[in-house]
Amino acid sequence: MTRQTPPGGLPARLLQASAALWFIIAAAFQLLFAFYIAALYGTGTLRGDSAVWNLIMRNGHIEGDPAGNAAMMAHVLLACLITIGGLAQLTPQIRNRFPAFHRWNGRFYLTLAVVISLAGLFLTWTRPAASGLSNDVSISLNGVLILIFAAFTVRHAMARRIDTHRRWATRLFLAVSGVWFLRIMISGWIMLHQSPLWLGDRLDGPAGVFFGFASFLLPLAVYEFYLRAGDGQKAGTKLVMAALITGLAGLTAFGGFAAAMIMWLPHV
């Protein structure tokens, strides 16, 4: 969640600082997620070891389905690149000091977002079900939102409406990060309860259904409230939002740590 420097005043500065804190924490665990993808799936693919695709995922690799396997490889391996590219796009120091890189990386990021989303939609509805229907619907909605946000990001960039472009780019980043949010939410839940309580075998339990949709709708909703707090004049609203985002930064750190311990580090 990044914005231009807000007008003066302690509430505005605290709001910006809370967003920066969240982004730093999220960036650290997203980079760890990218490392996990590269270490497990990247090296396994280079070795020609198709078995790695079924260590974690159901139906990651299916014999006799070259198109589906190729789509799965593209969907997963490109996630490593889009994670790094997205963080670079939203880092103000990179954006301001290297505008040419920002433009070309943005084109690369948008292309990857579209490819990964289309691959995800294809896999969700053509492969044997690896999750419940509700999870398939949430994945599809996430994919459609990514395509919509990508279109608006390009539209406003071409029209040189830079502030509006950045807002849509941040929405795109949050939607693309849905798969990462899902993992830290589920991992944090498991660590908190010391069990997969209410998740369901195929994420079809009450908690699994909730996290499936919350993984992208909740961050997007928080971002909209953040924008309105920043655009508004009420100091109290800014302070409440800063406190909320600071709390969410703590939850992000907890979920990221849980995902690292449960999902990522044991497999690299």
PDB file of C-alpha atoms in Angstrom:
ATOM      1  CA  MET A   1       0.000   0.000   0.000  1.00  0.00           C
ATOM      2  CA  THR A   2       1.915   3.022  -1.191  1.00  0.00           C
ATOM      3  CA  ARG A   3       0.891   6.602  -1.753  1.00  0.00           C
ATOM      4  CA  GLN A   4       2.477   9.912  -2.529  1.00  0.00           C
ATOM      5  CA  THR A   5       3.679  11.929   0.450  1.00  0.00           C
ATOM      6  CA  PRO A   6       0.550  13.116   2.284  1.00  0.00           C
ATOM      7  CA  PRO A   7      -0.123  16.673   3.452  1.00  0.00           C
ATOM      8  CA  GLY A   8       1.551  17.681   6.719  1.00  0.00           C
ATOM      9  CA  GLY A   9       0.243  16.677  10.078  1.00  0.00           C
ATOM     10  CA  LEU A  10       0.962  13.867  12.493  1.00  0.00           C
ATOM     11  CA  PRO A  11      -2.146  11.776  11.636  1.00  0.00           C
ATOM     12  CA  ALA A  12      -1.275  11.793   7.921  1.00  0.00           C
ATOM     13  CA  ARG A  13       2.339  10.865   8.652  1.00  0.00           C
ATOM     14  CA  LEU A  14       1.278   8.036  10.953  1.00  0.00           C
ATOM     15  CA  LEU A  15      -1.073   6.730   8.285  1.00  0.00           C
ATOM     16  CA  GLN A  16       1.718   6.719   5.723  1.00  0.00           C
ATOM     17  CA  ALA A  17       4.123   5.131   8.195  1.00  0.00           C
ATOM     18  CA  SER A  18       1.662   2.318   8.960  1.00  0.00           C
ATOM     19  CA  ALA A  19       1.300   1.576   5.249  1.00  0.00           C
ATOM     20  CA  ALA A  20       5.085   1.565   4.829  1.00  0.00           C
ATOM     21  CA  LEU A  21       5.414  -0.822   7.784  1.00  0.00           C
ATOM     22  CA  TRP A  22       2.881  -3.215   6.263  1.00  0.00           C
ATOM     23  CA  PHE A  23       4.606  -3.091   2.885  1.00  0.00           C
ATOM     24  CA  ILE A  24       8.052  -3.821   4.346  1.00  0.00           C
ATOM     25  CA  ILE A  25       6.731  -6.842   6.251  1.00  0.00           C
ATOM     26  CA  ALA A  26       4.743  -8.094   3.265  1.00  0.00           C
ATOM     27  CA  ALA A  27       7.728  -7.628   0.946  1.00  0.00           C
ATOM     28  CA  ALA A  28       9.985  -9.705   3.206  1.00  0.00           C
ATOM     29  CA  PHE A  29       7.600 -12.653   3.270  1.00  0.00           C
ATOM     30  CA  GLN A  30       6.708 -12.334  -0.412  1.00  0.00           C
ATOM     31  CA  LEU A  31      10.395 -12.583  -1.267  1.00  0.00           C
ATOM     32  CA  LEU A  32      10.588 -15.693   0.918  1.00  0.00           C
ATOM     33  CA  PHE A  33       7.593 -17.086  -0.973  1.00  0.00           C
ATOM     34  CA  ALA A  34       9.363 -16.384  -4.281  1.00  0.00           C
ATOM     35  CA  PHE A  35      12.496 -18.125  -2.980  1.00  0.00           C
ATOM     36  CA  TYR A  36      10.382 -21.157  -2.028  1.00  0.00           C
ATOM     37  CA  ILE A  37       8.890 -21.359  -5.520  1.00  0.00           C
ATOM     38  CA  ALA A  38      12.292 -21.103  -7.168  1.00  0.00           C
ATOM     39  CA  ALA A  39      13.977 -23.552  -4.779  1.00  0.00           C
ATOM     40  CA  LEU A  40      11.292 -26.230  -4.933  1.00  0.00           C
ATOM     41  CA  TYR A  41       9.620 -25.994  -8.327  1.00  0.00           C
ATOM     42  CA  GLY A  42      12.352 -24.180 -10.254  1.00  0.00           C
ATOM     43  CA  THR A  43      15.171 -26.528  -9.343  1.00  0.00           C
ATOM     44  CA  GLY A  44      12.898 -29.558  -9.618  1.00  0.00           C
ATOM     45  CA  THR A  45      11.918 -28.564 -13.141  1.00  0.00           C
ATOM     46  CA  LEU A  46      15.546 -28.023 -14.131  1.00  0.00           C
ATOM     47  CA  ARG A  47      16.327 -31.532 -12.862  1.00  0.00           C
ATOM     48  CA  GLY A  48      13.416 -32.922 -14.855  1.00  0.00           C
ATOM     49  CA  ASP A  49      11.787 -34.151 -11.640  1.00  0.00           C
ATOM     50  CA  SER A  50       8.038 -33.989 -12.266  1.00  0.00           C
ATOM     51  CA  ALA A  51       7.333 -35.495  -8.836  1.00  0.00           C
ATOM     52  CA  VAL A  52       7.977 -32.157  -7.114  1.00  0.00           C
ATOM     53  CA  TRP A  53       4.734 -30.808  -8.578  1.00  0.00           C
ATOM     54  CA  ASN A  54       2.710 -33.273  -6.505  1.00  0.00           C
ATOM     55  CA  LEU A  55       4.542 -32.827  -3.197  1.00  0.00           C
ATOM     56  CA  ILE A  56       2.232 -30.023  -2.081  1.00  0.00           C
ATOM     57  CA  MET A  57      -0.413 -29.629  -4.765  1.00  0.00           C
ATOM     58  CA  ARG A  58      -3.067 -32.093  -5.774  1.00  0.00           C
ATOM     59  CA  ASN A  59      -2.922 -32.729  -9.505  1.00  0.00           C
ATOM     60  CA  GLY A  60       0.170 -30.562  -9.918  1.00  0.00           C
ATOM     61  CA  HIS A  61       1.430 -32.919 -12.614  1.00  0.00           C
ATOM     62  CA  ILE A  62      -0.870 -35.321 -14.464  1.00  0.00           C
ATOM     63  CA  GLU A  63       0.528 -37.917 -16.842  1.00  0.00           C
ATOM     64  CA  GLY A  64      -0.859 -37.553 -20.351  1.00  0.00           C
ATOM     65  CA  ASP A  65      -1.897 -33.905 -19.915  1.00  0.00           C
ATOM     66  CA  PRO A  66       0.907 -31.862 -21.512  1.00  0.00           C
ATOM     67  CA  ALA A  67      -1.225 -28.734 -21.993  1.00  0.00           C
ATOM     68  CA  GLY A  68      -2.410 -28.756 -18.403  1.00  0.00           C
ATOM     69  CA  ASN A  69       1.073 -29.459 -17.080  1.00  0.00           C
ATOM     70  CA  ALA A  70       2.506 -26.609 -19.137  1.00  0.00           C
ATOM     71  CA  ALA A  71      -0.175 -24.250 -17.847  1.00  0.00           C
ATOM     72  CA  MET A  72       0.574 -25.342 -14.278  1.00  0.00           C
ATOM     73  CA  MET A  73       4.298 -24.763 -14.745  1.00  0.00           C
ATOM     74  CA  ALA A  74       3.694 -21.321 -16.208  1.00  0.00           C
ATOM     75  CA  HIS A  75       1.216 -20.432 -13.471  1.00  0.00           C
ATOM     76  CA  VAL A  76       3.577 -21.411 -10.640  1.00  0.00           C
ATOM     77  CA  LEU A  77       7.022 -20.520 -11.974  1.00  0.00           C
ATOM     78  CA  LEU A  78       5.943 -17.132 -13.293  1.00  0.00           C
ATOM     79  CA  ALA A  79       4.524 -16.386  -9.832  1.00  0.00           C
ATOM     80  CA  CYS A  80       8.124 -16.093  -8.646  1.00  0.00           C
ATOM     81  CA  LEU A  81       8.889 -13.427 -11.241  1.00  0.00           C
ATOM     82  CA  ILE A  82       5.660 -11.490 -10.767  1.00  0.00           C
ATOM     83  CA  THR A  83       6.185 -11.392  -7.008  1.00  0.00           C
ATOM     84  CA  ILE A  84       9.599  -9.758  -7.393  1.00  0.00           C
ATOM     85  CA  GLY A  85       8.386  -7.499 -10.203  1.00  0.00           C
ATOM     86  CA  GLY A  86       5.374  -6.323  -8.218  1.00  0.00           C
ATOM     87  CA  LEU A  87       7.457  -5.389  -5.196  1.00  0.00           C
ATOM     88  CA  ALA A  88       9.832  -3.436  -7.432  1.00  0.00           C
ATOM     89  CA  GLN A  89       6.913  -1.559  -8.993  1.00  0.00           C
ATOM     90  CA  LEU A  90       5.517  -0.422  -5.657  1.00  0.00           C
ATOM     91  CA  THR A  91       8.833   0.563  -4.049  1.00  0.00           C
ATOM     92  CA  PRO A  92       8.964   4.383  -4.287  1.00  0.00           C
ATOM     93  CA  GLN A  93      12.760   4.545  -4.246  1.00  0.00           C
ATOM     94  CA  ILE A  94      12.964   2.322  -7.337  1.00  0.00           C
ATOM     95  CA  ARG A  95      10.064   4.023  -9.097  1.00  0.00           C
ATOM     96  CA  ASN A  96      11.449   7.536  -8.561  1.00  0.00           C
ATOM     97  CA  ARG A  97      15.139   6.839  -9.246  1.00  0.00           C
ATOM     98  CA  PHE A  98      14.706   4.487 -12.209  1.00  0.00           C
ATOM     99  CA  PRO A  99      11.662   5.630 -14.216  1.00  0.00           C
ATOM    100  CA  ALA A 100      12.665   3.725 -17.366  1.00  0.00           C
ATOM    101  CA  PHE A 101      12.978   0.488 -15.396  1.00  0.00           C
ATOM    102  CA  HIS A 102       9.628   1.227 -13.767  1.00  0.00           C
ATOM    103  CA  ARG A 103       7.938   1.552 -17.161  1.00  0.00           C
ATOM    104  CA  TRP A 104       9.427  -1.610 -18.649  1.00  0.00           C
ATOM    105  CA  ASN A 105       8.997  -3.613 -15.481  1.00  0.00           C
ATOM    106  CA  GLY A 106       5.384  -2.450 -15.402  1.00  0.00           C
ATOM    107  CA  ARG A 107       4.774  -3.806 -18.887  1.00  0.00           C
ATOM    108  CA  PHE A 108       6.432  -7.077 -17.894  1.00  0.00           C
ATOM    109  CA  TYR A 109       4.372  -7.257 -14.692  1.00  0.00           C
ATOM    110  CA  LEU A 110       1.091  -6.613 -16.483  1.00  0.00           C
ATOM    111  CA  THR A 111       1.863  -9.262 -19.088  1.00  0.00           C
ATOM    112  CA  LEU A 112       2.668 -11.813 -16.399  1.00  0.00           C
ATOM    113  CA  ALA A 113      -0.496 -10.909 -14.477  1.00  0.00           C
ATOM    114  CA  VAL A 114      -2.656 -11.622 -17.524  1.00  0.00           C
ATOM    115  CA  VAL A 115      -0.830 -14.859 -18.414  1.00  0.00           C
ATOM    116  CA  ILE A 116      -0.929 -16.198 -14.861  1.00  0.00           C
ATOM    117  CA  SER A 117      -4.600 -15.317 -14.435  1.00  0.00           C
ATOM    118  CA  LEU A 118      -5.628 -16.976 -17.682  1.00  0.00           C
ATOM    119  CA  ALA A 119      -3.561 -20.049 -16.802  1.00  0.00           C
ATOM    120  CA  GLY A 120      -5.175 -20.162 -13.372  1.00  0.00           C
ATOM    121  CA  LEU A 121      -8.678 -19.940 -14.821  1.00  0.00           C
ATOM    122  CA  PHE A 122      -7.857 -22.665 -17.334  1.00  0.00           C
ATOM    123  CA  LEU A 123      -6.489 -24.978 -14.637  1.00  0.00           C
ATOM    124  CA  THR A 124      -9.347 -24.319 -12.236  1.00  0.00           C
ATOM    125  CA  TRP A 125     -12.047 -25.420 -14.649  1.00  0.00           C
ATOM    126  CA  THR A 126     -10.304 -28.052 -16.807  1.00  0.00           C
ATOM    127  CA  ARG A 127      -8.323 -30.156 -14.332  1.00  0.00           C
ATOM    128  CA  PRO A 128      -9.793 -32.722 -11.922  1.00  0.00           C
ATOM    129  CA  ALA A 129     -11.027 -30.856  -8.864  1.00  0.00           C
ATOM    130  CA  ALA A 130      -8.270 -30.327  -6.303  1.00  0.00           C
ATOM    131  CA  SER A 131     -10.421 -28.129  -4.093  1.00  0.00           C
ATOM    132  CA  GLY A 132     -14.076 -27.509  -3.379  1.00  0.00           C
ATOM    133  CA  LEU A 133     -16.432 -25.576  -5.637  1.00  0.00           C
ATOM    134  CA  SER A 134     -16.347 -22.499  -3.397  1.00  0.00           C
ATOM    135  CA  ASN A 135     -12.560 -22.356  -3.716  1.00  0.00           C
ATOM    136  CA  ASP A 136     -12.804 -22.707  -7.497  1.00  0.00           C
ATOM    137  CA  VAL A 137     -15.260 -19.793  -7.550  1.00  0.00           C
ATOM    138  CA  SER A 138     -13.029 -17.626  -5.351  1.00  0.00           C
ATOM    139  CA  ILE A 139      -9.975 -18.372  -7.509  1.00  0.00           C
ATOM    140  CA  SER A 140     -11.959 -17.483 -10.634  1.00  0.00           C
ATOM    141  CA  LEU A 141     -13.251 -14.233  -9.147  1.00  0.00           C
ATOM    142  CA  ASN A 142      -9.723 -13.325  -8.144  1.00  0.00           C
ATOM    143  CA  GLY A 143      -8.502 -14.046 -11.678  1.00  0.00           C
ATOM    144  CA  VAL A 144     -11.238 -11.936 -13.265  1.00  0.00           C
ATOM    145  CA  LEU A 145     -10.472  -9.017 -10.933  1.00  0.00           C
ATOM    146  CA  ILE A 146      -6.801  -9.230 -11.882  1.00  0.00           C
ATOM    147  CA  LEU A 147      -7.706  -8.905 -15.557  1.00  0.00           C
ATOM    148  CA  ILE A 148     -10.020  -5.941 -14.840  1.00  0.00           C
ATOM    149  CA  PHE A 149      -7.468  -4.163 -12.649  1.00  0.00           C
ATOM    150  CA  ALA A 150      -4.754  -4.729 -15.250  1.00  0.00           C
ATOM    151  CA  ALA A 151      -6.928  -3.085 -17.907  1.00  0.00           C
ATOM    152  CA  PHE A 152      -7.610  -0.018 -15.733  1.00  0.00           C
ATOM    153  CA  THR A 153      -3.932   0.229 -14.788  1.00  0.00           C
ATOM    154  CA  VAL A 154      -2.933   0.377 -18.449  1.00  0.00           C
ATOM    155  CA  ARG A 155      -5.764   2.742 -19.359  1.00  0.00           C
ATOM    156  CA  HIS A 156      -4.820   5.373 -16.781  1.00  0.00           C
ATOM    157  CA  ALA A 157      -1.099   5.030 -17.483  1.00  0.00           C
ATOM    158  CA  MET A 158      -1.689   5.705 -21.175  1.00  0.00           C
ATOM    159  CA  ALA A 159      -3.838   8.731 -20.285  1.00  0.00           C
ATOM    160  CA  ARG A 160      -1.050  10.008 -17.996  1.00  0.00           C
ATOM    161  CA  ARG A 161      -3.370  10.058 -14.977  1.00  0.00           C
ATOM    162  CA  ILE A 162      -0.488   8.958 -12.788  1.00  0.00           C
ATOM    163  CA  ASP A 163      -2.094   9.089  -9.336  1.00  0.00           C
ATOM    164  CA  THR A 164      -5.125   7.134 -10.541  1.00  0.00           C
ATOM    165  CA  HIS A 165      -2.807   4.737 -12.379  1.00  0.00           C
ATOM    166  CA  ARG A 166      -0.887   4.053  -9.164  1.00  0.00           C
ATOM    167  CA  ARG A 167      -4.071   3.321  -7.274  1.00  0.00           C
ATOM    168  CA  TRP A 168      -5.176   0.771  -9.847  1.00  0.00           C
ATOM    169  CA  ALA A 169      -1.659  -0.680  -9.923  1.00  0.00           C
ATOM    170  CA  THR A 170      -1.840  -1.185  -6.155  1.00  0.00           C
ATOM    171  CA  ARG A 171      -5.239  -2.863  -6.492  1.00  0.00           C
ATOM    172  CA  LEU A 172      -3.679  -5.111  -9.120  1.00  0.00           C
ATOM    173  CA  PHE A 173      -0.769  -5.928  -6.813  1.00  0.00           C
ATOM    174  CA  LEU A 174      -3.130  -6.869  -3.981  1.00  0.00           C
ATOM    175  CA  ALA A 175      -5.277  -9.040  -6.254  1.00  0.00           C
ATOM    176  CA  VAL A 176      -2.209 -10.763  -7.738  1.00  0.00           C
ATOM    177  CA  SER A 177      -1.029 -11.403  -4.179  1.00  0.00           C
ATOM    178  CA  GLY A 178      -4.235 -13.301  -3.400  1.00  0.00           C
ATOM    179  CA  VAL A 179      -2.486 -16.682  -3.581  1.00  0.00           C
ATOM    180  CA  TRP A 180       0.133 -15.411  -1.112  1.00  0.00           C
ATOM    181  CA  PHE A 181      -2.480 -13.927   1.224  1.00  0.00           C
ATOM    182  CA  LEU A 182      -4.344 -17.249   1.180  1.00  0.00           C
ATOM    183  CA  ARG A 183      -1.256 -19.123   2.320  1.00  0.00           C
ATOM    184  CA  ILE A 184      -0.389 -16.791   5.165  1.00  0.00           C
ATOM    185  CA  MET A 185      -4.020 -16.699   6.322  1.00  0.00           C
ATOM    186  CA  ILE A 186      -4.338 -20.493   6.342  1.00  0.00           C
ATOM    187  CA  SER A 187      -0.934 -20.985   7.946  1.00  0.00           C
ATOM    188  CA  GLY A 188      -1.621 -18.395  10.628  1.00  0.00           C
ATOM    189  CA  TRP A 189      -4.962 -20.070  11.350  1.00  0.00           C
ATOM    190  CA  ILE A 190      -3.342 -23.494  11.658  1.00  0.00           C
ATOM    191  CA  MET A 191      -0.573 -22.183  13.914  1.00  0.00           C
ATOM    192  CA  LEU A 192      -3.060 -20.315  16.095  1.00  0.00           C
ATOM    193  CA  HIS A 193      -5.323 -23.338  16.591  1.00  0.00           C
ATOM    194  CA  GLN A 194      -2.599 -25.990  16.253  1.00  0.00           C
ATOM    195  CA  SER A 195      -4.909 -27.766  13.813  1.00  0.00           C
ATOM    196  CA  PRO A 196      -6.657 -27.165  10.454  1.00  0.00           C
ATOM    197  CA  LEU A 197      -9.844 -26.291  12.336  1.00  0.00           C
ATOM    198  CA  TRP A 198     -12.847 -25.836  10.003  1.00  0.00           C
ATOM    199  CA  LEU A 199     -10.658 -25.619   6.893  1.00  0.00           C
ATOM    200  CA  GLY A 200     -11.960 -28.816   5.307  1.00  0.00           C
ATOM    201  CA  ASP A 201     -10.008 -31.349   3.292  1.00  0.00           C
ATOM    202  CA  ARG A 202     -10.470 -29.287   0.127  1.00  0.00           C
ATOM    203  CA  LEU A 203     -10.813 -25.840   1.700  1.00  0.00           C
ATOM    204  CA  ASP A 204     -14.544 -26.438   1.729  1.00  0.00           C
ATOM    205  CA  GLY A 205     -15.009 -25.986   5.470  1.00  0.00           C
ATOM    206  CA  PRO A 206     -16.342 -22.690   6.914  1.00  0.00           C
ATOM    207  CA  ALA A 207     -12.842 -21.293   7.521  1.00  0.00           C
ATOM    208  CA  GLY A 208     -11.594 -22.540   4.149  1.00  0.00           C
ATOM    209  CA  VAL A 209     -14.443 -20.841   2.293  1.00  0.00           C
ATOM    210  CA  PHE A 210     -13.923 -17.620   4.231  1.00  0.00           C
ATOM    211  CA  PHE A 211     -10.179 -17.491   3.587  1.00  0.00           C
ATOM    212  CA  GLY A 212     -10.697 -18.304  -0.088  1.00  0.00           C
ATOM    213  CA  PHE A 213     -12.601 -15.057  -0.635  1.00  0.00           C
ATOM    214  CA  ALA A 214     -10.943 -12.989   2.111  1.00  0.00           C
ATOM    215  CA  SER A 215      -7.501 -13.627   0.588  1.00  0.00           C
ATOM    216  CA  PHE A 216      -8.126 -10.931  -2.014  1.00  0.00           C
ATOM    217  CA  LEU A 217     -11.369  -9.147  -1.052  1.00  0.00           C
ATOM    218  CA  LEU A 218     -10.190  -8.215   2.446  1.00  0.00           C
ATOM    219  CA  PRO A 219      -6.895  -6.560   1.345  1.00  0.00           C
ATOM    220  CA  LEU A 220      -8.766  -4.707  -1.394  1.00  0.00           C
ATOM    221  CA  ALA A 221     -11.379  -3.474   1.085  1.00  0.00           C
ATOM    222  CA  VAL A 222      -8.707  -2.301   3.534  1.00  0.00           C
ATOM    223  CA  TYR A 223      -6.959  -0.441   0.725  1.00  0.00           C
ATOM    224  CA  GLU A 224     -10.167   1.394  -0.211  1.00  0.00           C
ATOM    225  CA  PHE A 225     -10.657   2.488   3.397  1.00  0.00           C
ATOM    226  CA  TYR A 226      -7.000   3.546   3.494  1.00  0.00           C
ATOM    227  CA  LEU A 227      -7.446   5.708   0.402  1.00  0.00           C
ATOM    228  CA  ARG A 228     -10.537   7.374   1.810  1.00  0.00           C
ATOM    229  CA  ALA A 229      -8.828   8.033   5.121  1.00  0.00           C
ATOM    230  CA  GLY A 230      -5.861   9.566   3.318  1.00  0.00           C
ATOM    231  CA  ASP A 231      -8.021  11.699   1.036  1.00  0.00           C
ATOM    232  CA  GLY A 232     -10.240  12.896   3.868  1.00  0.00           C
ATOM    233  CA  GLN A 233      -9.614  15.706   6.310  1.00  0.00           C
ATOM    234  CA  LYS A 234     -10.567  13.993   9.581  1.00  0.00           C
ATOM    235  CA  ALA A 235      -7.551  13.398  11.796  1.00  0.00           C
ATOM    236  CA  GLY A 236      -9.427  10.813  13.859  1.00  0.00           C
ATOM    237  CA  THR A 237     -10.169   8.706  10.792  1.00  0.00           C
ATOM    238  CA  LYS A 238      -6.501   8.751   9.804  1.00  0.00           C
ATOM    239  CA  LEU A 239      -5.423   7.702  13.296  1.00  0.00           C
ATOM    240  CA  VAL A 240      -7.925   4.843  13.439  1.00  0.00           C
ATOM    241  CA  MET A 241      -6.864   3.633  10.007  1.00  0.00           C
ATOM    242  CA  ALA A 242      -3.180   3.885  10.946  1.00  0.00           C
ATOM    243  CA  ALA A 243      -3.852   1.766  14.041  1.00  0.00           C
ATOM    244  CA  LEU A 244      -5.799  -0.782  11.973  1.00  0.00           C
ATOM    245  CA  ILE A 245      -3.063  -1.116   9.348  1.00  0.00           C
ATOM    246  CA  THR A 246      -0.407  -1.417  12.059  1.00  0.00           C
ATOM    247  CA  GLY A 247      -2.420  -4.261  13.585  1.00  0.00           C
ATOM    248  CA  LEU A 248      -2.754  -5.886  10.170  1.00  0.00           C
ATOM    249  CA  ALA A 249       0.998  -5.564   9.704  1.00  0.00           C
ATOM    250  CA  GLY A 250       1.409  -7.608  12.883  1.00  0.00           C
ATOM    251  CA  LEU A 251      -1.026 -10.229  11.615  1.00  0.00           C
ATOM    252  CA  THR A 252       0.808 -10.312   8.291  1.00  0.00           C
ATOM    253  CA  ALA A 253       4.078 -10.964  10.124  1.00  0.00           C
ATOM    254  CA  PHE A 254       2.467 -13.752  12.151  1.00  0.00           C
ATOM    255  CA  GLY A 255       0.893 -15.345   9.079  1.00  0.00           C
ATOM    256  CA  GLY A 256       4.105 -15.014   7.087  1.00  0.00           C
ATOM    257  CA  PHE A 257       6.113 -16.640   9.863  1.00  0.00           C
ATOM    258  CA  ALA A 258       3.556 -19.442  10.111  1.00  0.00           C
ATOM    259  CA  ALA A 259       3.643 -20.019   6.338  1.00  0.00           C
ATOM    260  CA  ALA A 260       7.441 -20.097   6.397  1.00  0.00           C
ATOM    261  CA  MET A 261       7.462 -22.693   9.174  1.00  0.00           C
ATOM    262  CA  ILE A 262       4.575 -24.832   7.892  1.00  0.00           C
ATOM    263  CA  MET A 263       4.602 -24.532   4.103  1.00  0.00           C
ATOM    264  CA  TRP A 264       7.802 -23.063   2.704  1.00  0.00           C
ATOM    265  CA  LEU A 265      11.016 -23.747   4.594  1.00  0.00           C
ATOM    266  CA  PRO A 266      10.369 -27.482   5.205  1.00  0.00           C
ATOM    267  CA  HIS A 267      10.405 -28.025   1.418  1.00  0.00           C
ATOM    268  CA  VAL A 268      13.519 -26.069   0.387  1.00  0.00           C
TER     269      VAL A 268
END
